[in-house]
Amino acid sequence: MITLLKNAKVIDPAHGKDGVKEDIYIRDGRIVAKPSDTEKIHQTIDLNGKVVMAGAIDMHSHIGGGKVNIARMMLPEYQETKRYTEPEAHICTPSCTHHATPSTTDTGMHYIEMGYTAAFEPAILAVNARQAHLEMGDTPMIDKGGYAMLGNDDYFLRLLANKADQKAINDYVAWTLHATQTIGIKVVNPGGISAFKFNQRRLNLDENNAHYQVTPRQILQSLSRAVNELGIAKPLHVHCNNLGAAGNFQTTLDTMGASDGIPMHLTHIQFHSYGTEGDKKFSSAAAQIAQALNANKHITADVGQILFGQTVTASGDNMMQHLNAKIANPKKSVIMDIECDAGCGVVPFKYRDQNYVNALQWAIGLEIFLSVEDPWRVFLTTDHPNGAPFTSYPHLIRLLMDKSFRNDAFAKLNLDAQAMSNLTSLNREYSLYEIATMTRAAAAKLIGLNDRGHLGVGAAADITVYTEQEDKEVMFSKPDYVFKDGELVVKDGKVVKVVWGKTHTAKPAFDAGVETGLKDYFDKYHTMQLDNFKISNDEIAQDGRNQVVSHTG
Amino acid sequence: MQTSTTKTDHATCPACGLLCDDVTVSWQNGEAKPDVTVKSGKPCGKTVAFFSRPLDVTSPMIAGKQASLAEAIAHAAQLIKKAKAPLVAGLSTDLTGFRAAYQFAQHTQAEMVHMNVQSSLRNTKVLQSTGWQTTTLTEVKNRADMIVCIGTDVVHHNPRFFERAVWTEEAMFTDAKARNIVYLGGDDLNTAPGVSPAGKQPTVLPCATKDLPEVTAALRALLQGKMLKVEAIAGVQVSALTQLVEQLKQAQYAVLIWVAKDLDFPHAELTIQNITESAVILNQQSRAMGLALGGSDGDTTVNYAHTWLDGLTLGEQDISAHDLIVWVNSFSPDKPAPSVNAPVIAFGHPDTQFTTPPEVFIPVATPGLDAVGTLFRVDSSVVLPLKKVRESALPTLAEVLLQLEAKLA
């Protein structure tokens, strides 16, 4: 069966194509070269010059696992907001679902309806990986994957404190990728989640975890090197120390230098770009951060843009979320220590445009987007749901592409915040090519999805077709067509066929002897058996509804 | 009965919320009852009973009379087609069973309710009102130097709790054998498991369960630094509570435990909130965490999975407001469907004894015994696979529900 998409205006940064008029052929879920004239074309869709991009890939979105589900349980009032019709109840935009923590079904449906064909859960607690996969397995339409959290687990910290050699660390990291069925490694507040369990309340980059006498810098060095030496594509995913704290930009700048040039990805960097200038001792350090990102080619970052409205923040960083719980809105929160492995903090927030700090956070995110020169190294995220729900991406894209729209929004902000931002002096407007880069080509390259994020021959046929429009929010809210692995699944912004997607993993080789030490640790200190910690391919496959795809090994 | 020797290591026991996964189950040639052992100590009575259930493959029934599976499914389909307000109740099952039950409820527009909804909601109400600060079993095992059991002895629900998480051979950050154990209130407690291996007695501050609202409010007030102008609250000396407060503040890592099922009185959520807010107050200066234990009949799993599938937690239902009850209990022959006027379709253990035979009864496999499965542990972060430890001809709940749905199409 061959499908022909005729007269496409192809925007495919992986191949340098910016609006090239082309025909695209799809067979057996893949993009293929033009078949010979004797072969039958079963279906032809004339796109008449509509914009065609690969399916978008969200490289950082909290879509599965304990934290998100706690948020759902804790916040029944968000379900009520589904019924709201008045504009002020909107979280952010007309296309918004008014809901920061949708069910797994709604998550998959909303993603595909925006032309996204994959999303990656960035904070899987190793011990909770089975839950994350269960939830992602119940998320239809899109491909999934996740990053396993290390660096606050007592097994790793004991290795580091005992000066284990790098090979032992590498084996443990590789074993974790296998056991948790993940594609990358994340570290959250390196050493800080552990330190909080010993009653430390903040941890700076060169400050010791009181029990282990190791610093966040050492943790970053060890883990970034392990990830690099194992040869997986995804660089270490780093949530820096001092999340959300005024003056934390210095920690962020120092963190960029902590890996000695080994690639690292700094996540939701907006939340780590705060200075202490001005009367309110809270200011934008976006310029310094962007300058450092431009200079440090080994560093990539996603922004974690905030948008105004009600949402909920769900983080592994229980040390900092415990502080944030004081400003929860509505006033409730969940803070957990979890299994000598990690922790979590779930705190609802309402970002308000008349609040000085919130307004400046909004501006800081956009300042970073507009000041980082290379769209291959900066990624479009709201840290869903922490900055805003992922359903607000079309609105965010318009803010990046439309200067007058952006400046009009800026003019409505808290006046003191306006005075502290240079946003209106930034004239840049993102092009469709740059948007396609950060949401497709670069995201696939970063994670190591070689056959996704582009439209070359051999690529998986995850394809999104848009009608080019002046209002980019409208354009990106409602694609004309979305194809998932070659199947037409969305027409005119509505799902026409339900599919289930795959789970992407990385499985680098390791020395099986690593289990000797692990077994001893589990038997002595854990409350489950090592064998039962590991997740099998069969568990994820769910009798064929899902499938594990391994990208190394 | 098994015809050859079979042995399964690291089987997971679903009989309580602890999900001990160190169980070995083996059948010698021809023996009806398996040998059940655990890695350390002895298996508890619940575990032995669970794995020793006889493998009876009984026939489906229609109104108490034997029928084929096809007949039973056809009759059930008729009842469902007629029903205007069906309810899927009981819901004692594992994740696979619940996914199937949820899909079935969606297709038939049925409401859902779990048999433990009353106790589960006590916790949910606190979560949705103020949230909480909690910990998990491995943290308790390695960090807790002080454990306060409030209104519960825990072991009635989770028999191996002290063996597996308290009096352990090793702990990373504390002297396991020297932990300070306190029982505050509760009826008919078994405090013997709280005695340390060296014979150190736990502190017991007795009060009746019904007085816990007052006593926990006093504890919370004292932690906040308020003065109480009485000598005793419901028989508990304020001086003893003050001493407890001081010990909690001095602890490296204190854990405050409750079991929602044991707090069976009106507005027990406010008592749970006193406990969780006590942990929140302590965490301002030192480290302390709450921990809800208990958990059974797949309740944690069903609440979690319903939340991600539906977006909302499972709530209460008035059983009498429904004209058809679909009762699910895949884990045990106990707790059959309640007696109601509406017709009942029951899926359950083959040995289930009904006082009134349901319209339709279809025996199904028990997850963790006759079929593989997945369950959440009561402390919520750990999810464990259930193993199939014996051969059985019984269909799983998911298989039967799929066939039933096909009949409805």
GROMACS .gro file of C-alpha atoms in nm, chain A residues 69-70 72-77 79 82 99 101-105 127-128 130-131 133-135 137-138 154 158 194 196-199 201 211-212 322 325-326 331-342 519 521-529 531-533 539 542 545, chain B residues 10-12 18-19 21-22 39 95 99 103 124 127-139 141-143 164-165 168 170-173 252-253 280 282-287 289 303-305 307-313 374 376-377 379-385 387:
model
  132
   69ASN     CA    1  -0.073   1.085   3.904
   70ILE     CA    2  -0.047   1.237   4.252
   72ARG     CA    3  -0.430   1.422   3.926
   73MET     CA    4  -0.546   1.273   4.257
   74MET     CA    5  -0.475   1.586   4.455
   75LEU     CA    6  -0.651   1.828   4.222
   76PRO     CA    7  -1.005   1.718   4.144
   77GLU     CA    8  -1.092   2.084   4.095
   79GLN     CA    9  -1.166   1.841   3.627
   82LYS     CA   10  -1.328   2.137   3.187
   99HIS     CA   11  -0.650   2.119   3.233
  101THR     CA   12  -0.301   1.703   3.422
  102PRO     CA   13  -0.513   1.528   3.163
  103SER     CA   14  -0.586   1.157   3.177
  104THR     CA   15  -0.354   0.934   2.977
  105THR     CA   16  -0.611   0.909   2.698
  127VAL     CA   17   1.202   0.237   4.139
  128ASN     CA   18   0.881   0.382   3.995
  130ARG     CA   19   0.699   0.036   3.609
  131GLN     CA   20   0.425   0.287   3.692
  133HIS     CA   21   0.549   0.272   3.168
  134LEU     CA   22   0.202   0.159   3.270
  135GLU     CA   23   0.075   0.515   3.230
  137GLY     CA   24   0.130   0.236   2.786
  138ASP     CA   25  -0.220   0.372   2.840
  154ASP     CA   26   2.193   0.572   4.766
  158ARG     CA   27   2.773   0.493   4.789
  194SER     CA   28   1.947   1.288   4.920
  196PHE     CA   29   1.719   1.681   5.213
  197LYS     CA   30   1.672   1.339   5.371
  198PHE     CA   31   1.963   1.429   5.599
  199ASN     CA   32   1.791   1.759   5.678
  201ARG     CA   33   1.779   2.252   5.303
  211HIS     CA   34   2.642   1.223   5.472
  212TYR     CA   35   2.832   1.117   5.163
  322HIS     CA   36   0.935   2.174   5.008
  325ALA     CA   37   0.500   2.451   4.913
  326LYS     CA   38   0.463   2.777   5.109
  331LYS     CA   39  -0.277   2.573   4.928
  332LYS     CA   40  -0.187   2.205   4.930
  333SER     CA   41   0.111   1.998   4.830
  334VAL     CA   42   0.264   1.653   4.841
  335ILE     CA   43   0.627   1.601   4.938
  336MET     CA   44   0.772   1.250   4.937
  337ASP     CA   45   1.096   1.068   5.011
  338ILE     CA   46   1.101   0.756   4.797
  339GLU     CA   47   1.281   0.424   4.845
  340CYS     CA   48   1.637   0.554   4.896
  341ASP     CA   49   1.608   0.627   4.528
  342ALA     CA   50   1.472   0.980   4.493
  519LYS     CA   51   2.197  -0.798   4.459
  521TYR     CA   52   2.249  -0.401   4.817
  522PHE     CA   53   1.892  -0.506   4.740
  523ASP     CA   54   1.905  -0.799   4.981
  524LYS     CA   55   2.044  -0.586   5.263
  525TYR     CA   56   1.872  -0.253   5.220
  526HIS     CA   57   1.586  -0.265   4.974
  527THR     CA   58   1.230  -0.386   5.031
  528MET     CA   59   1.192  -0.560   4.696
  529GLN     CA   60   1.383  -0.828   4.508
  531ASP     CA   61   1.463  -0.950   3.987
  532ASN     CA   62   1.131  -0.778   4.038
  533PHE     CA   63   1.287  -0.432   3.998
  539GLU     CA   64   0.553  -0.613   3.035
  542GLN     CA   65   0.113  -0.557   2.665
  545ARG     CA   66  -0.042  -0.317   2.184
  563HIS     CA   67   1.043  -1.431   4.427
  564ALA     CA   68   0.670  -1.465   4.395
  565THR     CA   69   0.475  -1.160   4.509
  571LEU     CA   70   0.309  -0.484   5.169
  572LEU     CA   71   0.338  -0.709   4.861
  574ASP     CA   72   0.799  -1.046   4.692
  575ASP     CA   73   1.042  -1.282   4.863
  592LYS     CA   74   1.365  -1.526   5.243
  648LEU     CA   75  -0.398  -0.375   3.710
  652ARG     CA   76  -0.788  -0.201   3.281
  656GLN     CA   77  -1.290  -0.043   2.944
  677THR     CA   78  -0.807   1.078   4.956
  680LEU     CA   79  -0.470   1.443   4.993
  681GLN     CA   80  -0.725   1.667   4.823
  682SER     CA   81  -0.759   1.907   5.114
  683THR     CA   82  -0.403   1.981   5.229
  684GLY     CA   83  -0.185   1.717   5.068
  685TRP     CA   84   0.079   1.547   5.286
  686GLN     CA   85   0.443   1.465   5.339
  687THR     CA   86   0.506   1.094   5.326
  688THR     CA   87   0.773   0.831   5.290
  689THR     CA   88   0.804   0.471   5.169
  690LEU     CA   89   0.912   0.136   5.314
  691THR     CA   90   1.278   0.137   5.206
  692GLU     CA   91   1.323   0.484   5.357
  694LYS     CA   92   1.397   0.056   5.680
  695ASN     CA   93   1.714   0.258   5.633
  696ARG     CA   94   1.644   0.590   5.805
  717ARG     CA   95   1.076  -0.637   5.692
  718ALA     CA   96   1.105  -0.264   5.763
  721THR     CA   97   1.605  -0.555   6.008
  723GLU     CA   98   2.092  -0.388   5.838
  724ALA     CA   99   2.005  -0.024   5.784
  725MET     CA  100   2.214   0.231   5.599
  726PHE     CA  101   2.167   0.534   5.822
  805GLN     CA  102   1.681   1.200   6.285
  806TYR     CA  103   1.393   1.067   6.080
  833VAL     CA  104   0.450   1.892   5.807
  835LEU     CA  105   0.814   1.875   6.218
  836ASN     CA  106   0.962   1.908   5.869
  837GLN     CA  107   1.008   2.279   5.916
  838GLN     CA  108   1.306   2.209   6.141
  839SER     CA  109   1.384   1.838   6.141
  840ARG     CA  110   1.288   1.538   5.933
  842MET     CA  111   0.725   1.181   5.737
  856ASN     CA  112  -0.737   0.397   4.276
  857TYR     CA  113  -0.414   0.481   4.095
  858ALA     CA  114  -0.508   0.327   3.761
  860THR     CA  115  -0.693   0.818   3.825
  861TRP     CA  116  -0.468   0.803   3.520
  862LEU     CA  117  -0.725   0.640   3.294
  863ASP     CA  118  -1.009   0.869   3.394
  864GLY     CA  119  -0.836   1.177   3.534
  865LEU     CA  120  -1.020   1.142   3.866
  866THR     CA  121  -1.006   0.929   4.178
  927THR     CA  122   0.066  -0.621   3.840
  929PHE     CA  123   0.090  -0.126   4.351
  930ARG     CA  124   0.236  -0.156   4.698
  932ASP     CA  125   0.320   0.309   4.989
  933SER     CA  126   0.239   0.385   4.625
  934SER     CA  127   0.575   0.419   4.450
  935VAL     CA  128   0.660   0.054   4.406
  936VAL     CA  129   0.475  -0.154   4.150
  937LEU     CA  130   0.544  -0.526   4.144
  938PRO     CA  131   0.479  -0.804   3.899
  940LYS     CA  132   0.370  -1.435   3.904
   0.00000   0.00000   0.00000
